[in-house]
Amino acid sequence: MLRMLYFFSIIFMTKTGWLSSASINVISGIHDIRQIFIAKLADNR
């Protein structure tokens, strides 16, 4: 029983860790896209 709980907690930790790193990547990607977009607007002016 305790071993099962330990196993599930490890799976949960890795899943949440992966999700948080993925969301951080998405947020930084959106930030990069916005910077590129701003640079293109500045070039067009």
PDB file of C-alpha atoms in Angstrom:
ATOM      1  CA  MET A   1       0.000   0.000   0.000  1.00  0.00           C
ATOM      2  CA  LEU A   2       2.689   2.470   0.991  1.00  0.00           C
ATOM      3  CA  ARG A   3       4.745   1.484  -2.044  1.00  0.00           C
ATOM      4  CA  MET A   4       1.763   2.204  -4.318  1.00  0.00           C
ATOM      5  CA  LEU A   5       1.307   5.620  -2.732  1.00  0.00           C
ATOM      6  CA  TYR A   6       5.011   6.373  -3.193  1.00  0.00           C
ATOM      7  CA  PHE A   7       4.838   5.275  -6.836  1.00  0.00           C
ATOM      8  CA  PHE A   8       1.785   7.437  -7.537  1.00  0.00           C
ATOM      9  CA  SER A   9       3.374  10.441  -5.818  1.00  0.00           C
ATOM     10  CA  ILE A  10       6.462  10.081  -8.053  1.00  0.00           C
ATOM     11  CA  ILE A  11       4.251   9.902 -11.169  1.00  0.00           C
ATOM     12  CA  PHE A  12       2.263  12.920  -9.995  1.00  0.00           C
ATOM     13  CA  MET A  13       5.430  14.934  -9.253  1.00  0.00           C
ATOM     14  CA  THR A  14       6.937  14.186 -12.663  1.00  0.00           C
ATOM     15  CA  LYS A  15       3.653  14.988 -14.422  1.00  0.00           C
ATOM     16  CA  THR A  16       3.182  18.296 -12.602  1.00  0.00           C
ATOM     17  CA  GLY A  17       6.856  19.142 -13.120  1.00  0.00           C
ATOM     18  CA  TRP A  18       6.525  18.435 -16.843  1.00  0.00           C
ATOM     19  CA  LEU A  19       3.328  20.500 -17.012  1.00  0.00           C
ATOM     20  CA  SER A  20       4.893  23.465 -15.227  1.00  0.00           C
ATOM     21  CA  SER A  21       7.997  23.378 -17.461  1.00  0.00           C
ATOM     22  CA  ALA A  22       5.766  23.107 -20.551  1.00  0.00           C
ATOM     23  CA  SER A  23       3.678  26.095 -19.447  1.00  0.00           C
ATOM     24  CA  ILE A  24       6.874  28.082 -18.761  1.00  0.00           C
ATOM     25  CA  ASN A  25       8.069  27.234 -22.288  1.00  0.00           C
ATOM     26  CA  VAL A  26       4.737  28.339 -23.747  1.00  0.00           C
ATOM     27  CA  ILE A  27       4.803  31.623 -21.810  1.00  0.00           C
ATOM     28  CA  SER A  28       8.385  32.388 -22.883  1.00  0.00           C
ATOM     29  CA  GLY A  29       7.482  31.440 -26.470  1.00  0.00           C
ATOM     30  CA  ILE A  30       4.557  33.879 -26.440  1.00  0.00           C
ATOM     31  CA  HIS A  31       6.887  36.549 -25.055  1.00  0.00           C
ATOM     32  CA  ASP A  32       9.417  35.899 -27.869  1.00  0.00           C
ATOM     33  CA  ILE A  33       6.660  36.086 -30.512  1.00  0.00           C
ATOM     34  CA  ARG A  34       5.497  39.413 -29.066  1.00  0.00           C
ATOM     35  CA  GLN A  35       9.053  40.784 -29.167  1.00  0.00           C
ATOM     36  CA  ILE A  36       9.410  39.716 -32.824  1.00  0.00           C
ATOM     37  CA  PHE A  37       6.025  41.247 -33.660  1.00  0.00           C
ATOM     38  CA  ILE A  38       7.006  44.559 -31.991  1.00  0.00           C
ATOM     39  CA  ALA A  39      10.312  44.549 -33.894  1.00  0.00           C
ATOM     40  CA  LYS A  40       8.485  43.987 -37.206  1.00  0.00           C
ATOM     41  CA  LEU A  41       6.063  46.838 -36.446  1.00  0.00           C
ATOM     42  CA  ALA A  42       9.016  49.103 -35.682  1.00  0.00           C
ATOM     43  CA  ASP A  43      10.649  48.114 -38.995  1.00  0.00           C
ATOM     44  CA  ASN A  44       7.465  48.869 -40.943  1.00  0.00           C
ATOM     45  CA  ARG A  45       7.253  52.389 -39.565  1.00  0.00           C
TER      46      ARG A  45
END
